[in-house]
XYZ file of C-alpha atoms in Angstrom:
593
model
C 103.000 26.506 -5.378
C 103.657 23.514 -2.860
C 100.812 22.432 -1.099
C 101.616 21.625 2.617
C 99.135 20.219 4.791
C 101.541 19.120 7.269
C 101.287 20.649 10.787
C 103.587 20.706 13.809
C 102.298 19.589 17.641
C 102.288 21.909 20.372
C 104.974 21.758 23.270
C 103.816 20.844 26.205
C 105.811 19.811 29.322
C 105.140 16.120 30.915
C 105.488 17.046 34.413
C 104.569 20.591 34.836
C 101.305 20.558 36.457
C 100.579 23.562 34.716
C 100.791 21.855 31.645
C 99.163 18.827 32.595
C 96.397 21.072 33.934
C 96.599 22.284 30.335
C 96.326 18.999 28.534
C 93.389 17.946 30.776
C 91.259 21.111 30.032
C 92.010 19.836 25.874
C 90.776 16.466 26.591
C 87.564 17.868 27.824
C 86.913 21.310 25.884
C 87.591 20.649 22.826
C 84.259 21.724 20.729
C 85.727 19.076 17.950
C 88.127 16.462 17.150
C 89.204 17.155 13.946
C 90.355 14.870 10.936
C 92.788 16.726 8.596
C 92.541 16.360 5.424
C 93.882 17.481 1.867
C 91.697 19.034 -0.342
C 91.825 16.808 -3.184
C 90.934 13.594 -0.580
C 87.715 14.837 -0.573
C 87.016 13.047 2.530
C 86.501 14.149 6.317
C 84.325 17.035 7.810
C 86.812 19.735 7.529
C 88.509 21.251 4.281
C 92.675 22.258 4.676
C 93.329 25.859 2.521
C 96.529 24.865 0.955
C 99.189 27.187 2.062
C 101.213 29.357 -0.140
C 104.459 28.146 -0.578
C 107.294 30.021 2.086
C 110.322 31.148 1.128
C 113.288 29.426 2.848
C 116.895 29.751 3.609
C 116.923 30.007 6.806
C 120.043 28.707 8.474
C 118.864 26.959 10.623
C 116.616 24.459 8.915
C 118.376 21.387 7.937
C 118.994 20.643 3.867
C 118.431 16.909 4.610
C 117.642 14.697 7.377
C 119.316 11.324 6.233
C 119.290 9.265 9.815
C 122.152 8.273 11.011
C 122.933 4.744 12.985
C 125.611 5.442 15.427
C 125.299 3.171 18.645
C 128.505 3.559 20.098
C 130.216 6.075 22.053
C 127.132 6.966 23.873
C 127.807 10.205 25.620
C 125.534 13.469 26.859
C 124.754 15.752 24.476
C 125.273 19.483 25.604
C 124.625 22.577 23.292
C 126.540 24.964 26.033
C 123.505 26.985 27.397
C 123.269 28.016 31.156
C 122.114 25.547 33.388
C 118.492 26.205 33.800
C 116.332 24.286 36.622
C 112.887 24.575 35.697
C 111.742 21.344 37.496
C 109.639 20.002 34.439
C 110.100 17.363 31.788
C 109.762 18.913 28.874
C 107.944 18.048 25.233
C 107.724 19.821 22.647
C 106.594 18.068 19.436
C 105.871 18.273 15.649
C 102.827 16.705 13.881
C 104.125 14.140 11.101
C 102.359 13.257 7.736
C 102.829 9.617 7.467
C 100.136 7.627 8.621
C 101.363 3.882 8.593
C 104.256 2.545 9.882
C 105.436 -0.762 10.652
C 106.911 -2.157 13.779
C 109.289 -4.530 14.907
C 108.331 -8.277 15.325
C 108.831 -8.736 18.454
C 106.169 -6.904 20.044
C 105.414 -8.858 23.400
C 103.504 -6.574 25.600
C 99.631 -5.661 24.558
C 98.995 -2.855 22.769
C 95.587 -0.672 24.049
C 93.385 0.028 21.042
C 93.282 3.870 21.759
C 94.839 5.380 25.021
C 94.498 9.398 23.792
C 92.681 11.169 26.098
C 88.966 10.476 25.237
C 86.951 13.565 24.002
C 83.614 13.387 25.918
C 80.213 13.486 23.945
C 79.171 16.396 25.371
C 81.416 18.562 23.860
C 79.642 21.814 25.678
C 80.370 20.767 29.077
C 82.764 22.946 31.131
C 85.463 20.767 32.502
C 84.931 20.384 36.411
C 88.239 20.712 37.565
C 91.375 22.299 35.855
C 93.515 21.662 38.331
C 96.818 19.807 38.136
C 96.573 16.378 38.643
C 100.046 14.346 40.791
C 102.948 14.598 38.246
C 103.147 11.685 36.065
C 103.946 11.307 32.249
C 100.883 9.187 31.964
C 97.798 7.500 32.527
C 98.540 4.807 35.807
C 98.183 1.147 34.666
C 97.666 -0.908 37.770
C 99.875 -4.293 36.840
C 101.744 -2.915 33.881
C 105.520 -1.658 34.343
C 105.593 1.946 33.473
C 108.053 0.854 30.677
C 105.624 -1.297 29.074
C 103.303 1.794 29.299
C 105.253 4.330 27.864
C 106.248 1.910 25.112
C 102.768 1.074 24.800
C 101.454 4.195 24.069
C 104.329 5.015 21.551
C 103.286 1.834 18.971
C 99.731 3.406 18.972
C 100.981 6.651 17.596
C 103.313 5.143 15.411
C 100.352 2.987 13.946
C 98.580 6.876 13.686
C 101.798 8.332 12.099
C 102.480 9.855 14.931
C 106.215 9.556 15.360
C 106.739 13.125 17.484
C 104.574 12.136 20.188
C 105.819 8.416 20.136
C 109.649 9.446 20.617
C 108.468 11.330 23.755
C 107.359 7.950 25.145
C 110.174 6.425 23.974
C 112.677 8.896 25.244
C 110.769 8.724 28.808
C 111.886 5.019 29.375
C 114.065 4.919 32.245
C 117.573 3.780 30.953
C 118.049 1.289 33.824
C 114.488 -0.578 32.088
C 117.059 -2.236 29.507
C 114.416 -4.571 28.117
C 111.802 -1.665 27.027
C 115.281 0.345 25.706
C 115.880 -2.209 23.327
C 112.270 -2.725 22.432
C 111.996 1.253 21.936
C 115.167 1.074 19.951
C 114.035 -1.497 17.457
C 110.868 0.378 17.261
C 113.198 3.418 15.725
C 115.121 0.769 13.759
C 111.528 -0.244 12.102
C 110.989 3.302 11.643
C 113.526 5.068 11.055
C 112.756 7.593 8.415
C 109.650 8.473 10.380
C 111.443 9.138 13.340
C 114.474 10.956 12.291
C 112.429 13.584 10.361
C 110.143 13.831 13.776
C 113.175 14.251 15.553
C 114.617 17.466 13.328
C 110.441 19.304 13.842
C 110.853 18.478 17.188
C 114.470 20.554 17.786
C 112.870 23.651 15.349
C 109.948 23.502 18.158
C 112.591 23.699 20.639
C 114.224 26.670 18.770
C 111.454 28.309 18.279
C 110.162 28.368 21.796
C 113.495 28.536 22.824
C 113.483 25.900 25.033
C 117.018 25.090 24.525
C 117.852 23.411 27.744
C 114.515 21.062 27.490
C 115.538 20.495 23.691
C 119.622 18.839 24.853
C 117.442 16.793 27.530
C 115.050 15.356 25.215
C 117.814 14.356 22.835
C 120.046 13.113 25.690
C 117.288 10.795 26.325
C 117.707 9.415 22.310
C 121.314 8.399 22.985
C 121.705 4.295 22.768
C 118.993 3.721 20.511
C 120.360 3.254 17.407
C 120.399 6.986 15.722
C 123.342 8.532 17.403
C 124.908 10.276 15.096
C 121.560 11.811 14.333
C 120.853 13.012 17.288
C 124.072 14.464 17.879
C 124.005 16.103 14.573
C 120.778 17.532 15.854
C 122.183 18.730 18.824
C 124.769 20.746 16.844
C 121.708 22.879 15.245
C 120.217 23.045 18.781
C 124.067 24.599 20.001
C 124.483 27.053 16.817
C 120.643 28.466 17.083
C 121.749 29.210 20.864
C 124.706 31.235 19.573
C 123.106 32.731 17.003
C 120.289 33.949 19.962
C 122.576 34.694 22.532
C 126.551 34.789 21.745
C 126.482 36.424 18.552
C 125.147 39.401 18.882
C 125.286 43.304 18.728
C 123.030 45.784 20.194
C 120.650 47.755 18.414
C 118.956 51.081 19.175
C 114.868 50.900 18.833
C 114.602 54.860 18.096
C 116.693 53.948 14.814
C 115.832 50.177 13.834
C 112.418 49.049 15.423
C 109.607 48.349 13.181
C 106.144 48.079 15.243
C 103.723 47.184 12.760
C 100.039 46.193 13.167
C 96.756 45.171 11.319
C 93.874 43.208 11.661
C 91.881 39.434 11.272
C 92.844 38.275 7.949
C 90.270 37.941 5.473
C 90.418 34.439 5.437
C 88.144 34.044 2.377
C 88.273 36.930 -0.330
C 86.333 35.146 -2.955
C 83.573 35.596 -0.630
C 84.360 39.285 1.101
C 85.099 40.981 -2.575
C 82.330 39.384 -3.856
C 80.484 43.122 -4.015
C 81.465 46.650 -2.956
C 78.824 46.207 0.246
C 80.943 43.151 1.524
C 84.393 44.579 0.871
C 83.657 47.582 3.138
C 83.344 44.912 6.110
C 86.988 44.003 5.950
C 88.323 44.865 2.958
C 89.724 48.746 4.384
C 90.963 46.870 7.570
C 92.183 43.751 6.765
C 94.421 41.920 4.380
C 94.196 38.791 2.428
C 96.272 35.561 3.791
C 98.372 35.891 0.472
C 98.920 39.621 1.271
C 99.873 38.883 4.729
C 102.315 35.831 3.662
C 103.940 38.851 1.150
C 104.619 41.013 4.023
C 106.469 37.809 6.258
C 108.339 37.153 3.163
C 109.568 40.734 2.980
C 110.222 41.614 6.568
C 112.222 38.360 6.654
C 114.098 39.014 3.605
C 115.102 42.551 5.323
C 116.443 40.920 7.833
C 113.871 42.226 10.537
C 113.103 39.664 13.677
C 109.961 39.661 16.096
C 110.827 40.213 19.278
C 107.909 40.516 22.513
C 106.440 43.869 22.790
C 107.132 43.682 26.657
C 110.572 44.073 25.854
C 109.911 47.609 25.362
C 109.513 48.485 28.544
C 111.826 48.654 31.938
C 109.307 48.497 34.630
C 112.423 48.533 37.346
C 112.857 52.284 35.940
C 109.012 52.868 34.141
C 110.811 53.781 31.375
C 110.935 52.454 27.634
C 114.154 50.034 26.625
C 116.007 52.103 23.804
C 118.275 48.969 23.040
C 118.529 45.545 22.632
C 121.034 42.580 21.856
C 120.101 41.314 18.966
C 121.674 38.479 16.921
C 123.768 40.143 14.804
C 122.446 41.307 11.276
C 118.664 41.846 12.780
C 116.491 44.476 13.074
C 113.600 44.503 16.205
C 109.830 43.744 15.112
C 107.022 44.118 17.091
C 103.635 42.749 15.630
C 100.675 43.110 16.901
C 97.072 42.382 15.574
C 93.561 44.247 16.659
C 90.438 43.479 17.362
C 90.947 39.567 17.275
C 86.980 39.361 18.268
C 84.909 37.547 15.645
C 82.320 39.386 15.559
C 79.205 37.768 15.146
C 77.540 40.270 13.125
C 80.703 39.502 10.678
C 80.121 35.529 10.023
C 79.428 34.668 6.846
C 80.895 37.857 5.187
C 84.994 36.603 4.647
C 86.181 36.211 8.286
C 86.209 32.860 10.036
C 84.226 32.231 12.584
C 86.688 31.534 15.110
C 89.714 29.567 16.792
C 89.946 26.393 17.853
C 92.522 23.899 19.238
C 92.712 20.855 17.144
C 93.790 17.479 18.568
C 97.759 17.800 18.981
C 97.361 21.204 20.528
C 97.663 23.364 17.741
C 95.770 25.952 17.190
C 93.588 26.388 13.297
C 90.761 27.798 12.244
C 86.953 26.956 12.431
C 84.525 28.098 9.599
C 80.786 27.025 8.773
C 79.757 28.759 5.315
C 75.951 29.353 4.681
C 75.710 25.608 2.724
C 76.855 23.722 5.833
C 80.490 23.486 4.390
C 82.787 23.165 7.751
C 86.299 24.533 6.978
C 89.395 23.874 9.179
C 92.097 25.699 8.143
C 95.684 26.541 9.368
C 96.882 28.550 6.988
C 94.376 31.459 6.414
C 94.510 33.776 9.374
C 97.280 35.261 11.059
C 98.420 33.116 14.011
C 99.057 29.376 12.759
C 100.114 31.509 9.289
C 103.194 32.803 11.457
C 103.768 30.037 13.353
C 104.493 27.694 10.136
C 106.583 30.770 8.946
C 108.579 31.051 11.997
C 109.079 27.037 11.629
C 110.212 27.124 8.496
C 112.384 30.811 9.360
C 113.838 30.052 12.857
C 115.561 32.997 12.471
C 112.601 35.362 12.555
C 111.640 35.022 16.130
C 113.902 36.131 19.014
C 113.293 34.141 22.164
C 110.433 32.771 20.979
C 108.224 36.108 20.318
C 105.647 36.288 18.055
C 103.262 38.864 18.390
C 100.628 40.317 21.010
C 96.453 39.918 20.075
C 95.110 43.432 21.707
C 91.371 42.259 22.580
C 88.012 44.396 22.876
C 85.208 42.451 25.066
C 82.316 43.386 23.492
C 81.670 40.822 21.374
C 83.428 38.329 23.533
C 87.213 37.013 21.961
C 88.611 34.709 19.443
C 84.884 34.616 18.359
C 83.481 32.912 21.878
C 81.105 34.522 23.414
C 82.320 35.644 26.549
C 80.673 38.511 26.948
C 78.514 39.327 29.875
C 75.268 40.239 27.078
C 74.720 38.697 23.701
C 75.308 41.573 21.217
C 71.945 41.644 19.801
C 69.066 39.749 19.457
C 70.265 37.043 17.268
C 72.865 36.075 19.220
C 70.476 35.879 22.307
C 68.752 33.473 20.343
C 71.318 31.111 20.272
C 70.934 30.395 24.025
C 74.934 30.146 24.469
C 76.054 29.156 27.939
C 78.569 32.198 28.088
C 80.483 29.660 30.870
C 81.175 26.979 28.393
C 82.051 29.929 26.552
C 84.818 31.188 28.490
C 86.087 27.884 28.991
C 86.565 27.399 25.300
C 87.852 30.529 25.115
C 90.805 29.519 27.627
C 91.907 26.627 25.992
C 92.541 28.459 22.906
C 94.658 31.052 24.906
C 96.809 28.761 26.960
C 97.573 27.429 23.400
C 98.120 30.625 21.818
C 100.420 31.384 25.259
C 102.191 28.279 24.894
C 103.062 29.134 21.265
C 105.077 32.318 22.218
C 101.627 34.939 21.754
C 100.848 37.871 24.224
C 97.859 40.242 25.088
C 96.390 43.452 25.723
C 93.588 45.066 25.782
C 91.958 47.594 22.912
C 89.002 48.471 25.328
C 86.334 47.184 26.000
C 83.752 48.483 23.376
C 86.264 50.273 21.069
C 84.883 53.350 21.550
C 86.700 57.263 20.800
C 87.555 57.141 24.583
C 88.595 60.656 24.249
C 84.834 61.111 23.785
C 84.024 59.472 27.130
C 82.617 60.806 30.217
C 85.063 59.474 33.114
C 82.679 57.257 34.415
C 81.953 55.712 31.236
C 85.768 55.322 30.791
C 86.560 53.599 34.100
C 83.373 51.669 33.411
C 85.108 50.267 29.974
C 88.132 49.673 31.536
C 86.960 47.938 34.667
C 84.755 45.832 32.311
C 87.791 44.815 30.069
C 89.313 43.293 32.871
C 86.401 41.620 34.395
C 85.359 39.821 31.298
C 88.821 39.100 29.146
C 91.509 39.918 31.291
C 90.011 37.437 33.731
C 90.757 35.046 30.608
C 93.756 36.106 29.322
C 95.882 36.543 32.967
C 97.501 40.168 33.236
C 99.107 42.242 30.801
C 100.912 45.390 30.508
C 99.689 46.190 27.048
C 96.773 48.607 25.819
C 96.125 49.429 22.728
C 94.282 52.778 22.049
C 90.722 52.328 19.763
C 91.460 54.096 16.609
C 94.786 55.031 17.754
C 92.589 57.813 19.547
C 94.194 59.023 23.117
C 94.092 62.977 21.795
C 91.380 65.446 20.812
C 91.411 69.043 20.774
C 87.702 68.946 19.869
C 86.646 67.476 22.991
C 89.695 69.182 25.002
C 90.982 65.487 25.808
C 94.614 64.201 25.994
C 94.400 60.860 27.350
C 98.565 60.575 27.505
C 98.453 61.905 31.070
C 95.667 63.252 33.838
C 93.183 61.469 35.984
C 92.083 58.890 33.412
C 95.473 57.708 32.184
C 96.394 57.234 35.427
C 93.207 55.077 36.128
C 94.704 52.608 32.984
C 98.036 52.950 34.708
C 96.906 51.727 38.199
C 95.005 49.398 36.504
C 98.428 47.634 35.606
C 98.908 48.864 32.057
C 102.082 50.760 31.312
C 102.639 50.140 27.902
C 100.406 52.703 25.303
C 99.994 51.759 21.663
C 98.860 53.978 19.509
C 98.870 54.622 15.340
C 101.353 56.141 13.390
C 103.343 55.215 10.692
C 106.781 57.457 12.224
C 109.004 55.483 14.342
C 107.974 56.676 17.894
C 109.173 55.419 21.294
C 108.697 57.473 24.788
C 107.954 57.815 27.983
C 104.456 58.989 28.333
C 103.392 62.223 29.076
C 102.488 62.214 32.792
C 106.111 60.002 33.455
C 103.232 56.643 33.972
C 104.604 54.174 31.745
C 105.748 54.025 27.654
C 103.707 55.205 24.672
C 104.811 53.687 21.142
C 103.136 54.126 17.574
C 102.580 51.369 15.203
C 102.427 51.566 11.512
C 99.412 49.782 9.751
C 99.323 47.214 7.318
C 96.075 47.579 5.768
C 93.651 47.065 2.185
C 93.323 51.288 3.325
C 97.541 51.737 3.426
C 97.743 50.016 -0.083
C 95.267 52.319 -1.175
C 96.797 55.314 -0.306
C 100.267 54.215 -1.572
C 98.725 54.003 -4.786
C 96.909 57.382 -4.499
C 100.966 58.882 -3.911
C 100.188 60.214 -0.896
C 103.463 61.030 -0.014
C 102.977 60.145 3.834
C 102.349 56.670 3.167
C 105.355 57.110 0.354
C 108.134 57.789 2.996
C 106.820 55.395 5.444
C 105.838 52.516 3.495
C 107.613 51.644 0.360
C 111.013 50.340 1.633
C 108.885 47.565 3.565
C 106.826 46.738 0.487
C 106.243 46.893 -2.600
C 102.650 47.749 -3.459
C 102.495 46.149 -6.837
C 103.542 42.355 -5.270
C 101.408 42.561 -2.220
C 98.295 43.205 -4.331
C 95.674 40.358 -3.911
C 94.219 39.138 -7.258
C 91.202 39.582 -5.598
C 91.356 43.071 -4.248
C 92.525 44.338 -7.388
C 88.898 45.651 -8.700
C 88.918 47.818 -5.886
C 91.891 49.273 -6.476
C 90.298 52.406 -7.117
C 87.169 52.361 -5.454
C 86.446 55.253 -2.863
């Protein structure tokens, strides 16, 4: 397999003050600046898993990205989509491996040692003010020409391989600033390779957000400096993935084609979780393994399936579920979504990581301390940067952008911060958390998660049987949930039922309509998730909002297919095949019950 320890920046807009708001709370939350590294460097505090290599064909991704060095003929380039006003500058970027590069002779002005945004020592401080600052597209310089600036600050990232983030500067200089033009352009000259290939991540960001009217600016703002008929050719991608989204399409019906499929945290280390029977049982009847997980992308994609937002379920003009879609033609609706994305403290040290973090660039990876002090920072073994790379290197897997919704419980806080209002047990109260700093960590890993394409909902609070609840412990949980996470994660539609339970005969419950469902409803939910492998899409019981099943994908589901149960038979085997997904390391629990 191909080892790829490449990763791609976030997008983030220069002028939105939302984003800028964004990029400030970064500079000053961040619990770590991290070093990437390769595993066989050996050097640096945090390890890179090598990924598994993805299949390709997309499309969409180029075959080659040979530069070309057209000057002439400089003209705007347009891709055809409706004029959208959205009042920002955009950037969206990709993260480069080279890490030298040289640059032209003549470089007159000064060049700062460092201008990133500094990362303060006290990494546990809550930032003091998350507000926007005035739009600018970067730091002021009293004396220097904002030219001189911007091209400042792009031959410090070249110098740090950084070739995305430096054609953003570039591209910023004002076109009427003729001397910086030319110096940015024989910067490109110098670099060429580096900057072409940063050019081509940077459109698949754009495609992948679909941000196609911010991807023609950003390459309108490349014409006249020396790669023309790159860009252009770039542009052409840009114009076909916008057909391919929008003009070629056919519409599909959801009872008949939609796929909603959902599992867990990935066990991120399975040498360590299948060590023993007592450490399997932790994850290993929940979860799946990263190589599973890549199996199943490789085999939805291959079926021609595409994720699309789980919102787009639901009308809320009519409170009534969306039975079709326009699709790009040849694909099939997916909705993923992923449970209990809590890090549970009681879990660390038993397979799981310990929790997500937002590197340097924006991106978000994973954060891992084993028992011998070994600090692991990986972005390819859990489930969100896993799909991200996939959906870079597959375009054509995400519609609009989707990816997949996180449902969250509170009890344990989310994305393993400790938000919560009281440590889970004693241990954790030990650790004398500020559960402030908390939350504020906790926020700068969803904006970043937002900003990817990711939504929310909530699984409860406490994941309890909430058929089993008294009402005032149910409107308890429920006014808790939104207290302590969905005061971090903004509002959402989306709720997830604990174990799938909303109906019990035993305790005389049917939470799909009555008193308590309409407490969730009021509450601003309207879309119901529960568990079932059967394709399932209605309005609920009570006429408040949707209710949709969702088919697991879990260690238990590969299990049962073995077993021949012939549920899990029907339901299951023309998505996978058992034998393939297997992990290595599962496999002597194959038939363990």
């Amino acid at each position: 397999m191909k080892k790829r320890s490449s990763r791609f920046l976030s997008a983030f807009l220069h002028t939105s003050r939302s984003a800028l708001a964004f990029i400030m709370l970064i500079s000053v939350m961040l619990p770590i600046v991290l070093t990437a590294c390769n595993n066989e460097s050996g050097s640096g505090t945090g390890v890179i898993v090598d990924s598994n290599e993805i299949s390709t064909g997309s499309p969409f991704i180029p075959e080659s990205t040979a530069p070309g060095d057209d000057t002439t003929g400089v003209e705007d380039v347009t891709t055809g989509a409706e004029d959208v006003t959205t009042g920002v500058d955009e950037v969206t970027t990709g993260k480069d491996e080279t890490t030298t590069a040289p640059v032209p002779d003549d470089t007159t002005s000064p060049v700062p040692d460092d201008t990133t945004a500094p990362v303060p020592d006290d990494t546990t401080s809550a930032p003091e003010d998350t507000t926007a600052p005035p739009e600018t597209t970067g730091p002021e310089v009293p004396g220097v020409a904002e030219g001189e600036m911007k091209y400042n600050e792009a031959l410090v990232l070249v110098g740090k391989g950084k070739f995305m983030q430096a054609s953003k500067y570039l591209a910023d200089i004002s076109v009427s600033d003729v001397s910086y033009r030319e110096k940015a352009k024989a910067l490109i000259a110098a670099n060429t390779a580096g900057f072409t290939t940063a050019i081509t991540e940077a459109v698949t960001e754009y495609m992948v957000r679909y941000q196609i009217p911010e991807g023609e600016k950003y390459l309108n703002s490349l014409l006249g400096m020396g790669i023309d008929s790159y860009v252009k050719a770039e542009a052409e991608r840009l114009e076909n993935y916008r057909i391919f989204q929008d003009v070629n399409v056919e519409t599909v019906y959801l009872n008949q084609t939609l796929e909603n499929i959902y599992t867990h945290c990935l066990i991120a280390f399975p040498e360590i979780n299948f060590k023993s029977k007592y450490t399997y049982r932790n994850c290993g009847d929940d979860c799946l393994t990263p190589n599973e997980f890549r199996y199943l992308l490789n085999r939805l994609y291959d079926l021609g399936y595409i994720i699309i937002d789980a919102n787009l379920l639901y009308d809320e003009a009519k409170d009534a579920p969306v039975y079709s879609l326009k699709l790009p033609k040849g694909k099939k609706p997916l909705v993923f979504t992923f449970d209990d994305v809590t890090y549970d403290s009681r879990k660390m040290g038993k397979g799981m990581v310990d929790k997500i973090i937002v590197d340097e660039d924006g991106y978000v990876c994973t954060y891992t301390e084993h028992k011998d002090g070994t600090v692991v920072v990986s972005y390819d073994n859990e489930l969100f940067p896993i799909i991200n790379s996939f959906v870079r290197e597959h375009p054509d897997f995400t519609y609009h952008g989707g990816r997949g919704t996180l449902f969250f419980t509170g009890f344990d806080g989310i994305l393993g911060y400790r938000t919560q209002s009281n440590p889970i047990d004693d241990a954790e109260a030990a650790l004398g958390l500020d559960r402030n700093v908390e939350i504020a960590k906790a926020k700068v890993v969803v904006e970043a998660l937002r900003a990817e394409g990711w939504t929310f909902g909530s699984h409860s609070y406490n994941h309890s049987h909430m058929t089993r609840l008294s009402a005032e412990k149910f409107k308890w949980d429920t006014d808790t949930w939104l207290e302590e996470v969905g005061s971090i994660i903004g509002e959402t539609k989306l709720f997830c039922w604990p174990f799938g339970d909303h109906t019990d005969a035993n305790y005389n419950s049917n939470l799909r309509k009555g008193e308590l469902h309409k407490y969730l409803f009021d509450s601003g939910f309207k879309v119901f998730f529960g568990c079932g492998a059967a394709r399932y899409l209605a309005n609920e019981l009570d006429g408040l909002g949707i209710f949709t099943d969702r088919k697991g994908m879990t260690g238990n589901v590969l299990y049962y297919i073995d077993k021949g149960y012939q549920s899990y038979l029907k339901h299951y085997l023309y998505l996978i095949d058992p034998e393939e997904m297997w992990d290595e390391y599962r496999l002597p629990y194959r038939y363990m019950k």
